[in-house]
Short mmCIF file of C-alpha atoms and ligand atoms in Angstrom, two decimals:
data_model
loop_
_atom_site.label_atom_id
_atom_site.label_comp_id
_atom_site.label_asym_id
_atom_site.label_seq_id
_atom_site.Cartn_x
_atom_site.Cartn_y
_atom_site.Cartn_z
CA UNK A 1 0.00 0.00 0.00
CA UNK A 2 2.94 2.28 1.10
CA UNK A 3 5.07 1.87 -2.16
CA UNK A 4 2.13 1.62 -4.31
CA UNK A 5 1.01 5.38 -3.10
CA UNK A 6 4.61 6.62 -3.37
CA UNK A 7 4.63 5.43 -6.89
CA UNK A 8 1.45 7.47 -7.33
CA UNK A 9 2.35 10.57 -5.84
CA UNK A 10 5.81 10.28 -7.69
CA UNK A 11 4.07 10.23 -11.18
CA UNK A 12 2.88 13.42 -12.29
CA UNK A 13 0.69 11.41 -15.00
CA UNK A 14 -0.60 9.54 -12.81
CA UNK A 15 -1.21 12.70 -10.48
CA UNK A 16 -3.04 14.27 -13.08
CA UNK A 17 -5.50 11.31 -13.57
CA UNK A 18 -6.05 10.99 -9.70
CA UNK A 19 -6.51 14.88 -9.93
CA UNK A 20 -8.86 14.60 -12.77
CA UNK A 21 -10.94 11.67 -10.76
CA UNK A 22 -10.95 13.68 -7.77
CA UNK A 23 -12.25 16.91 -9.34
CA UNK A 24 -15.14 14.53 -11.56
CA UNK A 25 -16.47 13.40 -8.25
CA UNK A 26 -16.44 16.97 -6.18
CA UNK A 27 -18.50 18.15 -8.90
CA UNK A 28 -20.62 15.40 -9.36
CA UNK A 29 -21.65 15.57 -5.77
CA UNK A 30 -22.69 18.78 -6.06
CA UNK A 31 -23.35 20.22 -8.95
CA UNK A 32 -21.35 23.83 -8.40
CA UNK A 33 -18.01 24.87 -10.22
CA UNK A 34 -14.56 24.66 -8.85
CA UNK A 35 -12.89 27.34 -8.29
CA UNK A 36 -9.40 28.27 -9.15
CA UNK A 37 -8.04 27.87 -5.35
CA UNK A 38 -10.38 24.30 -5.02
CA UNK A 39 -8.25 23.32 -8.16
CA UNK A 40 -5.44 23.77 -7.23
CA UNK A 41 -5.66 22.22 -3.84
CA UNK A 42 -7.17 19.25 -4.90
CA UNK A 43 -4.72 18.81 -7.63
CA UNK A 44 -1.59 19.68 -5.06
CA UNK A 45 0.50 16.66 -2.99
CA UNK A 46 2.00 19.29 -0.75
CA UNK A 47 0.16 18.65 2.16
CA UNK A 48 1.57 15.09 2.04
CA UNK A 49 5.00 15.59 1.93
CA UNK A 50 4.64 18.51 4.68
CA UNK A 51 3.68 15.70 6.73
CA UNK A 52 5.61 12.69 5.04
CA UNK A 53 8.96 15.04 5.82
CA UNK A 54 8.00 15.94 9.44
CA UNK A 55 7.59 11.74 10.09
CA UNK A 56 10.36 10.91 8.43
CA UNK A 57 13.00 13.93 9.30
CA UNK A 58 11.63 14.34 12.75
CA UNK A 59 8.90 11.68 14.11
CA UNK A 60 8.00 11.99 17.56
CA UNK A 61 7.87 15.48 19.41
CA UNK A 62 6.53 15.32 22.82
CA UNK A 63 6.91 18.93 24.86
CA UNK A 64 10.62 19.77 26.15
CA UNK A 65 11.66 16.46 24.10
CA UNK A 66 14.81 16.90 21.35
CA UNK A 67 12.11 16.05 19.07
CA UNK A 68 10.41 18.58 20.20
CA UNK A 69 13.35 20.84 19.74
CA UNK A 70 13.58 19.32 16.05
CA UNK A 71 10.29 19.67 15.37
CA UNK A 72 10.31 23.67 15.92
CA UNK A 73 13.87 23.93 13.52
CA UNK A 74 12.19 21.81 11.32
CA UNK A 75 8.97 24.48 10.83
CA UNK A 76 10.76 27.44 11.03
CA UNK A 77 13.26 26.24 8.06
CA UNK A 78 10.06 24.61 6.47
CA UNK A 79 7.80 27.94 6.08
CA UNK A 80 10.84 29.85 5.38
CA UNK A 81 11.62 27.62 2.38
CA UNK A 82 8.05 27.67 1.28
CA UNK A 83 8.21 31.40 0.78
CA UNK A 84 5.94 33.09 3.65
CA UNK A 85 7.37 36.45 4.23
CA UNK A 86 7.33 36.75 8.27
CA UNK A 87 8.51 33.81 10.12
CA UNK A 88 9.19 33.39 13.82
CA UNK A 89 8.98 31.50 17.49
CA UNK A 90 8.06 32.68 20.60
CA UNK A 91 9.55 31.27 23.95
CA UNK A 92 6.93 28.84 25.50
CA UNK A 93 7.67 27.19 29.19
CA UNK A 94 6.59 23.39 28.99
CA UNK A 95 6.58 20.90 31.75
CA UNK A 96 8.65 18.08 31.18
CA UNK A 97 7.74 14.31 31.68
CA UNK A 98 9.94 11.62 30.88
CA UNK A 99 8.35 8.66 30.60
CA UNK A 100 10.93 6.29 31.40
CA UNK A 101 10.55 1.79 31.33
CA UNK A 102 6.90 0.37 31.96
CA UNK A 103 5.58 -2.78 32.83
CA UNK A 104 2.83 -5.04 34.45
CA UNK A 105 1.80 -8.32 35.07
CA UNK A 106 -0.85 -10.08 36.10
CA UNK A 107 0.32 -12.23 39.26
CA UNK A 108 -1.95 -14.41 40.51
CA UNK A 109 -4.84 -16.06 39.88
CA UNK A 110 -2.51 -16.85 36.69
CA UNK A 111 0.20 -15.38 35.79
CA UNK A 112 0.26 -12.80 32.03
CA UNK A 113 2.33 -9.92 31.31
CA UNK A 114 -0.05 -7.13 29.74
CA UNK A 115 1.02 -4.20 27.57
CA UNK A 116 0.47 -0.82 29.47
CA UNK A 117 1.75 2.75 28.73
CA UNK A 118 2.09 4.96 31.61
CA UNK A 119 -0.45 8.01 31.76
CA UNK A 120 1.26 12.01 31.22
CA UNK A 121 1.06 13.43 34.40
CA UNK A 122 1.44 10.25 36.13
CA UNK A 123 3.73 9.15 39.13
CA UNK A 124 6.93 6.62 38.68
CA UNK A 125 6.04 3.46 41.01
CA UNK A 126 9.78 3.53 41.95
CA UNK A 127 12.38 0.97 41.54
CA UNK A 128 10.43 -2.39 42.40
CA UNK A 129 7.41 -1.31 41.10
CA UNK A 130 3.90 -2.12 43.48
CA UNK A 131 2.06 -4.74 43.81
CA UNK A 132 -1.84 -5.18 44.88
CA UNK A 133 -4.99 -6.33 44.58
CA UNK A 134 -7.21 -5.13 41.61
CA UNK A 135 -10.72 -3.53 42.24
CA UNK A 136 -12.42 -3.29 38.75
CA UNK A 137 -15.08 -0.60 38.16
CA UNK A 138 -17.03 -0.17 35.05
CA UNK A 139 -16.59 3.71 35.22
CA UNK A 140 -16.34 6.96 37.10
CA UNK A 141 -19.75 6.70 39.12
CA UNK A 142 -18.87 3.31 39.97
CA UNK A 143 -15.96 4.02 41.83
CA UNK A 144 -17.41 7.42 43.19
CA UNK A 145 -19.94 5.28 44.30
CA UNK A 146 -17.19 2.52 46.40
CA UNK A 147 -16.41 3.33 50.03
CA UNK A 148 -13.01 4.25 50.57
CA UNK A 149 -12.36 1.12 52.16
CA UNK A 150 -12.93 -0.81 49.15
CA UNK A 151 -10.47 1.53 47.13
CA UNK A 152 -7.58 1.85 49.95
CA UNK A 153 -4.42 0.32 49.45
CA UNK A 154 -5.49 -1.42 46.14
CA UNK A 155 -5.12 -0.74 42.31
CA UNK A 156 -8.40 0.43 40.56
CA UNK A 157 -9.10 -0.73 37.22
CA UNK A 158 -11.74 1.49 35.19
CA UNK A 159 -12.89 -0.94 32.25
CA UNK A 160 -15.17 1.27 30.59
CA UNK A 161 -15.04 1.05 26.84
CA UNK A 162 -15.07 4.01 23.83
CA UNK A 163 -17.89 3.96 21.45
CA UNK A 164 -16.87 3.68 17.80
CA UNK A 165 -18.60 6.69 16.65
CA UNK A 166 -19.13 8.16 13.12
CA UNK A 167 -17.60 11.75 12.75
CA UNK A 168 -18.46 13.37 16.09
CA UNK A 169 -16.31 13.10 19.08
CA UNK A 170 -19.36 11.43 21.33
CA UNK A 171 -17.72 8.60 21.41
CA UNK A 172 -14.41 9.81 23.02
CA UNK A 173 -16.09 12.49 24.96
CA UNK A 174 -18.14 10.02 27.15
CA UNK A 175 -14.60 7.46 27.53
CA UNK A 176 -12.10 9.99 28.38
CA UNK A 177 -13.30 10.88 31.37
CA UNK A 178 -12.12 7.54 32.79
CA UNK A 179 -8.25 8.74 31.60
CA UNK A 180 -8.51 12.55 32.53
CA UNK A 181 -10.17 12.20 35.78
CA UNK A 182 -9.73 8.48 36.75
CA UNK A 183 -6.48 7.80 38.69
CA UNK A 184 -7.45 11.18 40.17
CA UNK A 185 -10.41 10.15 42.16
CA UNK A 186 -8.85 6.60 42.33
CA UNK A 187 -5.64 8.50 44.29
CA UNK A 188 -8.77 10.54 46.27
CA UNK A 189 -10.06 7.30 47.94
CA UNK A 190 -6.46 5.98 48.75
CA UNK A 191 -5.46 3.69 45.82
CA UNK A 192 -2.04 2.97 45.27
CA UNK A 193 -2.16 3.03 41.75
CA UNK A 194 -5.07 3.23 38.60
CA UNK A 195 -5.00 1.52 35.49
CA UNK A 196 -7.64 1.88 32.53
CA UNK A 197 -8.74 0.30 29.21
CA UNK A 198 -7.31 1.93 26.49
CA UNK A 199 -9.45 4.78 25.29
CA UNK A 200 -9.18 3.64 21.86
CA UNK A 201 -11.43 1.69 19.18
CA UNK A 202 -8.66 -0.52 17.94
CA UNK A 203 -8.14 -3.84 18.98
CA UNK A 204 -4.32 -4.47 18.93
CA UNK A 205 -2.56 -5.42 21.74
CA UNK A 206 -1.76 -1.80 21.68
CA UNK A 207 -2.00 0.63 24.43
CA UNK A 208 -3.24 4.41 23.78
CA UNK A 209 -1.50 7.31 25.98
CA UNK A 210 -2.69 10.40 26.93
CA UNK A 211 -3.00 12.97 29.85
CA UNK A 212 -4.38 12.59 33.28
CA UNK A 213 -4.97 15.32 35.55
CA UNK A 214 -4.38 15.58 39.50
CA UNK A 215 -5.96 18.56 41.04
CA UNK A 216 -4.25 20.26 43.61
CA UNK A 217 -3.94 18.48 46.69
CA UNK A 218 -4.52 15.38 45.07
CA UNK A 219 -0.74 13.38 45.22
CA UNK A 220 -0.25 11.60 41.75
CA UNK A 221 0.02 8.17 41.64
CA UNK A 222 1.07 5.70 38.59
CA UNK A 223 -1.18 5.54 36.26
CA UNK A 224 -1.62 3.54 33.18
CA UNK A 225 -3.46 2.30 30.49
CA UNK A 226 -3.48 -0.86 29.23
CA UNK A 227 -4.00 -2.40 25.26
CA UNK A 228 -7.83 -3.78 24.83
CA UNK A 229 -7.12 -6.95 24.41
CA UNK A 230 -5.17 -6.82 27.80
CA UNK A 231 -8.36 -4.99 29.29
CA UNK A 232 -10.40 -8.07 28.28
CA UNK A 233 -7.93 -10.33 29.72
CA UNK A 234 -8.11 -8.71 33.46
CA UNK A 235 -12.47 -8.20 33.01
CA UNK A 236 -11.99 -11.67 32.45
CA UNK A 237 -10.06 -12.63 35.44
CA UNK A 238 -11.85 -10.26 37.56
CA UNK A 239 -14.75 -11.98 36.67
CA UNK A 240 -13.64 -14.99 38.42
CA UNK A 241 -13.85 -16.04 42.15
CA UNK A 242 -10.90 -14.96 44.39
CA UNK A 243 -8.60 -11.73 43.98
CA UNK A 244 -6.46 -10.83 41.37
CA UNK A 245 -2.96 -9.37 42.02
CA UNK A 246 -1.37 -7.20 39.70
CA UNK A 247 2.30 -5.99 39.50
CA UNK A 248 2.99 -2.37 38.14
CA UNK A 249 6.51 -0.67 37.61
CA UNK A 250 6.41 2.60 36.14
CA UNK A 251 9.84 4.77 35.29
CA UNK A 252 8.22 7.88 34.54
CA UNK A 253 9.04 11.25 36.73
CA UNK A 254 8.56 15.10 36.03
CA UNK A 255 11.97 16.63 35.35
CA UNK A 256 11.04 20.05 36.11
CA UNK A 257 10.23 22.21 32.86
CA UNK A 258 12.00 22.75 29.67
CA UNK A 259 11.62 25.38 26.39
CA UNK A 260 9.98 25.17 23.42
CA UNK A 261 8.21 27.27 21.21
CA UNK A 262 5.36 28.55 19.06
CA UNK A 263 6.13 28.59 15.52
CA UNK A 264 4.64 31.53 13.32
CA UNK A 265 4.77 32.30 9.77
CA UNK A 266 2.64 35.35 8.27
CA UNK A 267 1.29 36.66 5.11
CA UNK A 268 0.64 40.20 5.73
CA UNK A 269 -2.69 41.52 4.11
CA UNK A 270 -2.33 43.79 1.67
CA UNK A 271 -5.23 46.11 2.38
CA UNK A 272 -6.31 45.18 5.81
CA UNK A 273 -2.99 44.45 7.71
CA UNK A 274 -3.95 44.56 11.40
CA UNK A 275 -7.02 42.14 10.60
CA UNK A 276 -5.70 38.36 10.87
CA UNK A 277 -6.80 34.81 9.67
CA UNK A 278 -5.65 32.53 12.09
CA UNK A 279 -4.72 29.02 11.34
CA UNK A 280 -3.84 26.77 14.41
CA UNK A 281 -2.28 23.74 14.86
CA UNK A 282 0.06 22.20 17.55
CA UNK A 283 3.12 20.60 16.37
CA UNK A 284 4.24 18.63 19.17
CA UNK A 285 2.98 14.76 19.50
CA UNK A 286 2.92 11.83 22.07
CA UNK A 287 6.11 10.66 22.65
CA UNK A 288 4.73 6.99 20.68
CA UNK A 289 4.26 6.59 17.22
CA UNK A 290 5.33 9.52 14.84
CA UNK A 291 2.19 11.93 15.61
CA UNK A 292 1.36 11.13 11.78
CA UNK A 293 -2.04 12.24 12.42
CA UNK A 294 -1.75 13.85 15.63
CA UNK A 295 -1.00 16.23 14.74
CA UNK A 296 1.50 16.01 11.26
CA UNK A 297 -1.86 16.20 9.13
CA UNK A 298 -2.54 19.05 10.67
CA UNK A 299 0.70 21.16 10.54
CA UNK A 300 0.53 20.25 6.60
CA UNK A 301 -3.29 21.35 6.19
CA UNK A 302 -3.12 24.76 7.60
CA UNK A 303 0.80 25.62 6.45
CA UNK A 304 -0.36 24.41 2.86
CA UNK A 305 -3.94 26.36 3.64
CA UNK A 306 -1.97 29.36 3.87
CA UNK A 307 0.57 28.97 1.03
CA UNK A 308 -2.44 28.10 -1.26
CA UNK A 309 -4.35 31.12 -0.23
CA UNK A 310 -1.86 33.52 -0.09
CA UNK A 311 1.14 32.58 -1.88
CA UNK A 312 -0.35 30.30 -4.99
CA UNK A 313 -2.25 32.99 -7.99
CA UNK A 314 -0.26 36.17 -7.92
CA UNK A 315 -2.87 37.79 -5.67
CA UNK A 316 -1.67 38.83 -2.24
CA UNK A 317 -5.09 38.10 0.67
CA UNK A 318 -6.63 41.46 1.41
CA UNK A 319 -6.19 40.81 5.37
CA UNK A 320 -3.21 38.70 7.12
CA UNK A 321 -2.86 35.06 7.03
CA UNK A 322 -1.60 34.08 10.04
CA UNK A 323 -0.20 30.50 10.68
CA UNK A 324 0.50 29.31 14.56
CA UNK A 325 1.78 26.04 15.21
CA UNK A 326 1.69 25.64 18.89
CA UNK A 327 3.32 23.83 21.68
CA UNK A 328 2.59 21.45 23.62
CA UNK A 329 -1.10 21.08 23.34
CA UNK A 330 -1.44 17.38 24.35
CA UNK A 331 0.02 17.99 27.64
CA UNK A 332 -1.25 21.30 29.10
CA UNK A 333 -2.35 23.30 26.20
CA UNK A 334 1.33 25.43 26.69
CA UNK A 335 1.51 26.85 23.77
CA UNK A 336 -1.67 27.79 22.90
CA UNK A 337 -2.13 29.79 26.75
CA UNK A 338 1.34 31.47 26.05
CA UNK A 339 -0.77 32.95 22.77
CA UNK A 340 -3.85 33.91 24.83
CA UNK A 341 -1.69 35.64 27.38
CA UNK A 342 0.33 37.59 25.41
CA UNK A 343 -1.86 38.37 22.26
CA UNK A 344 -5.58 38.14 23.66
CA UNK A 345 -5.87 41.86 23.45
CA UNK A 346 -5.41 41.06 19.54
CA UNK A 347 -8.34 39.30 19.53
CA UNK A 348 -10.60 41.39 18.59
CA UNK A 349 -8.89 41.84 15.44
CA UNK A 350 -9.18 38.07 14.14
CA UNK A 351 -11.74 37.65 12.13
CA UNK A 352 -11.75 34.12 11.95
CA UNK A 353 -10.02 30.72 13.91
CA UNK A 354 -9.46 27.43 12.14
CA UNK A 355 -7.66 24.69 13.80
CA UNK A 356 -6.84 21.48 12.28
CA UNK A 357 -6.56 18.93 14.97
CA UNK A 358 -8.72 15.47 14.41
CA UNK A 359 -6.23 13.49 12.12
CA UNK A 360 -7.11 12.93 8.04
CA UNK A 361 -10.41 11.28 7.83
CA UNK A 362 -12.42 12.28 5.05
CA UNK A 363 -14.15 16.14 5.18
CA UNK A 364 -17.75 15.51 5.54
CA UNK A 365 -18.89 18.97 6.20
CA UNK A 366 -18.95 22.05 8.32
CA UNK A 367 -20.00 24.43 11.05
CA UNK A 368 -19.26 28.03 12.19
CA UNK A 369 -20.02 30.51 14.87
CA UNK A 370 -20.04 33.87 13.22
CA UNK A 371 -21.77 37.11 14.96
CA UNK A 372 -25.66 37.51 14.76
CA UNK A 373 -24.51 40.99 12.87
CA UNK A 374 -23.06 38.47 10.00
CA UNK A 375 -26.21 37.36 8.88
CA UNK A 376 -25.14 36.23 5.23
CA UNK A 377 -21.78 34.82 5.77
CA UNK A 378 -22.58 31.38 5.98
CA UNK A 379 -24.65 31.16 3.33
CA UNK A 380 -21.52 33.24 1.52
CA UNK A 381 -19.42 29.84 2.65
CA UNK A 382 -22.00 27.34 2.07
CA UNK A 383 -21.93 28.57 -1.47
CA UNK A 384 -18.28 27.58 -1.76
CA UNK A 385 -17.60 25.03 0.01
CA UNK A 386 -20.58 23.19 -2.15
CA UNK A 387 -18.53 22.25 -5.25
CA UNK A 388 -16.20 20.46 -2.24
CA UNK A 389 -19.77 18.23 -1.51
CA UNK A 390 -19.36 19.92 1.72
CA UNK A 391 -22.29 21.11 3.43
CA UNK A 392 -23.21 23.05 6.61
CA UNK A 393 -23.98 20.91 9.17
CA UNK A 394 -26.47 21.24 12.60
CA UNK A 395 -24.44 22.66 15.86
CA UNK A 396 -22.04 25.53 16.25
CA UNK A 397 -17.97 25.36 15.45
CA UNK A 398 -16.40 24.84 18.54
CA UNK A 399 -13.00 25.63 17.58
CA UNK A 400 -10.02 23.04 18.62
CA UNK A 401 -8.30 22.57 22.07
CA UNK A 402 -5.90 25.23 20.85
CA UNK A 403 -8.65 27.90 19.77
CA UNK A 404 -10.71 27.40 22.88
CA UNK A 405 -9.18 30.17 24.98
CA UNK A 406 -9.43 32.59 22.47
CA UNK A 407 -12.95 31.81 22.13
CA UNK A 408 -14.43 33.32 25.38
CA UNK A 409 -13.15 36.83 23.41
CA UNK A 410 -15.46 36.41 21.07
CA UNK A 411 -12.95 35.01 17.64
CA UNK A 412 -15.64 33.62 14.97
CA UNK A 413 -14.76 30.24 14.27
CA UNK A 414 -15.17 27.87 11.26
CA UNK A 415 -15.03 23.69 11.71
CA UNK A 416 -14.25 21.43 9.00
CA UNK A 417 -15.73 18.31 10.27
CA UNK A 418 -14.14 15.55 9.29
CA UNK A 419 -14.87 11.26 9.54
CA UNK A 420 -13.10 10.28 12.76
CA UNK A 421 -14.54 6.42 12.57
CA UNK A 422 -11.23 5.02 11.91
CA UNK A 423 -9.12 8.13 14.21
CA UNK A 424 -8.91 6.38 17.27
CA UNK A 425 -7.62 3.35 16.14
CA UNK A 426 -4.60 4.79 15.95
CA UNK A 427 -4.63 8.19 18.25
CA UNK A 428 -2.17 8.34 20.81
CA UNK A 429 -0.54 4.87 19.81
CA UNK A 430 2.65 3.34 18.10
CA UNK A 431 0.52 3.06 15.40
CA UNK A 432 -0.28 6.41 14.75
CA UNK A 433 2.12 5.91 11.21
CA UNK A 434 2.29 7.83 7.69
CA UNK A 435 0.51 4.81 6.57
CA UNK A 436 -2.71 5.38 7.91
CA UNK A 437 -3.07 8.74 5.69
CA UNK A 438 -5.04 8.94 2.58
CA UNK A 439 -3.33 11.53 0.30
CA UNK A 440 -6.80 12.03 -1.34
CA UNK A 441 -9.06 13.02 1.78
CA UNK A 442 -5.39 15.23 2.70
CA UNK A 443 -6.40 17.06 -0.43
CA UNK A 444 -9.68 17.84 -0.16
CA UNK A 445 -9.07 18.99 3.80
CA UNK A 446 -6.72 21.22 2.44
CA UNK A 447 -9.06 22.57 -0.62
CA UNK A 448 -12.15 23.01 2.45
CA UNK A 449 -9.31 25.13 4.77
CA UNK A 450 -8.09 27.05 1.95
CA UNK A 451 -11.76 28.13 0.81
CA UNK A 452 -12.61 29.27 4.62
CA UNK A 453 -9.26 31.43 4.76
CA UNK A 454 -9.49 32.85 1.44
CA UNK A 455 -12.97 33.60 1.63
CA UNK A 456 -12.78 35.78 5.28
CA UNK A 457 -8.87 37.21 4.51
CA UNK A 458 -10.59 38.49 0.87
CA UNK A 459 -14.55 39.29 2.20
CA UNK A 460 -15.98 42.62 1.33
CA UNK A 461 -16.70 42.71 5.19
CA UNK A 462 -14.74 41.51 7.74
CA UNK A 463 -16.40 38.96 10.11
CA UNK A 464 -16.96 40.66 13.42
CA UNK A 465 -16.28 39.36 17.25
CA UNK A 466 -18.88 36.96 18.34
CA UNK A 467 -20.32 38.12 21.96
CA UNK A 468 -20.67 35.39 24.46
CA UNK A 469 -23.36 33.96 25.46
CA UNK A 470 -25.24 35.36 28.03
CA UNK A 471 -25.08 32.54 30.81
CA UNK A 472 -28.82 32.93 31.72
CA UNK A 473 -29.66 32.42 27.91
CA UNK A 474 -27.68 28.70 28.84
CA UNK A 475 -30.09 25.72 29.03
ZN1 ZN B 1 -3.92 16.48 18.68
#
């Protein structure tokens, strides 16, 4: 599958066939006309090798990492050498966790060794690791519901299993919980340690990582997650008479906090300066797998977004096109705070978000949150997006993790929703490989961000601030 793709992409005939299937269908689907930019895009294999390099010359980039450190060389040289006219970093404090050696093992009724990966945020078991008996719960308000003394001194297990859902995140909003909050209010009834089921929809003997949270005054304890498979091994033996003893060692410790940076790269408008596009997306990754599609798809759909809009045609955007690649968003969102904190008074002068940050599924449609006093601009998108076969869909853009503190201050936001079925097979893990991406959905994410940005950097009007809500209008 690999070579036979890198044979395609390596033959511009062949290119220009796929290109001339891929524009057939788009208008097909919908009846409307291409337009130059929607051309272009689809017919462009940028994107790909954007994120084919970033694997391949980089791979993993967890915060404070040397990856990490690669990864911001490697975007700074990038966008210089794709021609944007302002790039630049900006110092961003990161924590830094070291994962270190893992492992665990079932020890009696019968004896297994399961594959686990620690939990970011996590305590180290020390040398010798722990052992204890497990106390399985299907979810949070199973162990909320346990008396302490059923929790004390023993290692909870939180079994509860992710949905496979279609292109919403339902399905990994109602598991995650049991990762973010879990070993948390595990630790806050006295257990010694908290394991969970992957929160994944895979079934490889694969564990997903991730970041848990311990509020203050909560001590961390270690905290992992184990494959699925593994997870149906120890529901299995809990399901059994008699207790089950499990071993845990866990290397990983904080090592204080370590620098990184937010990447920038501009386009300056050439009418309307001081008013901004903003495209977002972090460029750091789990320490496992190569962060192929968390988040290399999208560092390569907003840079080539951007280049598209404002570099491609001979026509410079009438307001800026500004592209952030963040830091450190998986584990505390570093990056994108360090931009809230220091630019949020610029704000008010973005006139529209888009964050790319939910791997390379096929686009399926979109949403937006745009000021009543825009009345006609999403019809004014609707009408191009449509020749993508992308309409708007029910519910309001929500932005990314990245874009949500900039929300609050009112930045309109567009969402290109995308099919996340197959996502979180592969999110968080090993697996999450150049492989998995389809070069054709890649191209027609990139032809959906490109028409958002163009549209609002080139609008007669800008788009406006969005007021929030006014909480007693909340249901
Ligand atoms: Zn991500």
């Amino acid at each position: 599958m690999t070579g036979s793709r890198r044979l395609r992409i390596a033959s511009t005939l062949t290119g220009a066939l796929l290109l001339g299937a891929t524009t057939v269908r788009a208008e097909e689907e919908s009846g409307g006309e291409l337009s130059p930019l929607q051309r272009a895009a689809l017919g462009d294999d940028s994107a790909w090798a954007l994120v084919e390099s970033l694997v391949t010359e980089v791979g993993p980039r967890f915060a404070g990492t040397s990856g990490d450190a690669a990864a911001v060389a490697w975007a700074e040289a990038k966008l210089r050498a794709l021609g944007f006219p302002k790039v630049w970093t900006e110092a961003v404090t990161v924590p830094r966790w070291v994962r270190g050696g893992a492992s665990g093992h079932v020890v009696t009724p019968w004896p297994h060794e399961v594959r686990l990966l620690a939990l970011g945020g996590g305590a180290g078991t020390g040398d010798g690791g722990i052992e204890a008996e497990v106390v399985g719960v299907a979810g949070l308000a199973e162990l909320e519901a346990l008396p302490d003394e059923a929790v004390s001194g023993r290692i909870v297990f939180l079994s509860q299993r992710m949905e496979r859902t279609g292109s919403d995140w339902r399905g990994y909003a109602e598991a995650v919980p049991i990762r973010t909050q879990g070993p948390a209010l595990a630790a806050s009834k006295g257990a010694v340690a908290a394991l969970i089921r992957s929160v994944g929809t895979d079934s490889n003997r694969l564990p997903h990582t991730g970041g848990t949270r311990f509020p203050e005054g909560v001590a961390p304890i270690p905290a992992a997650a184990l494959s699925a498979p593994d997870a149906d091994l120890l529901e299995r033996l809990l399901a059994r008479r008699g207790p089950v003893r499990f071993r845990l060692e866990l290397g990983c410790r904080f090592e204080g906090e370590a620098e990184s940076a937010n990447v920038f790269a501009e386009i300056p408008g050439a009418t309307h300066p001081d008013e901004v596009v903003l495209l977002t997306a972090h460029l750091d990754s789990w320490d496992v797998g190569r962060g192929a599609q968390d988040n290399g798809t999208g560092v390569a759909i907003v840079i080539e977004a951007a280049r598209l809009t404002g570099l491609e045609g001979g026509r410079a955007p009438r307001r800026t096109l500004r592209v952030l690649l963040t830091a450190n968003e998986e584990f505390g969102l570093s990056g994108a705070r360090a931009y809230a904190s220091a630019r949020g008074d610029e704000v008010a002068s973005h006139v529209l978000g888009l964050e790319a940050d939910s791997g390379a599924g096929a686009p399926l449609g979109f949403r937006v949150r745009f000021a009543p006093g825009d009345p006609d601009a999403a019809v004014e998108l609707a009408a191009r997006l449509a020749p993508l076969g992308l309409p708007r869909l029910s519910g309001e853009a929500r932005g990314g993790a990245d874009l949500g503190p900039l929300v609050p201050r009112g930045l309109p936001l567009v969402d290109v929703d995308l099919d996340r079925s197959a996502y979180f097979d592969v999110h968080h893990t090993d697996n999450d490989t150049l492989d998995k991406i389809d070069p054709e959905n890649l191209r027609r994410i990139v032809a959906a961000y490109a028409t958002a940005a163009e549209w609002a950097a080139n609008r007669e009007r800008r788009l406006t601030p969005v007021p929030a809500p006014d909480p007693e209008d909340r249901p």
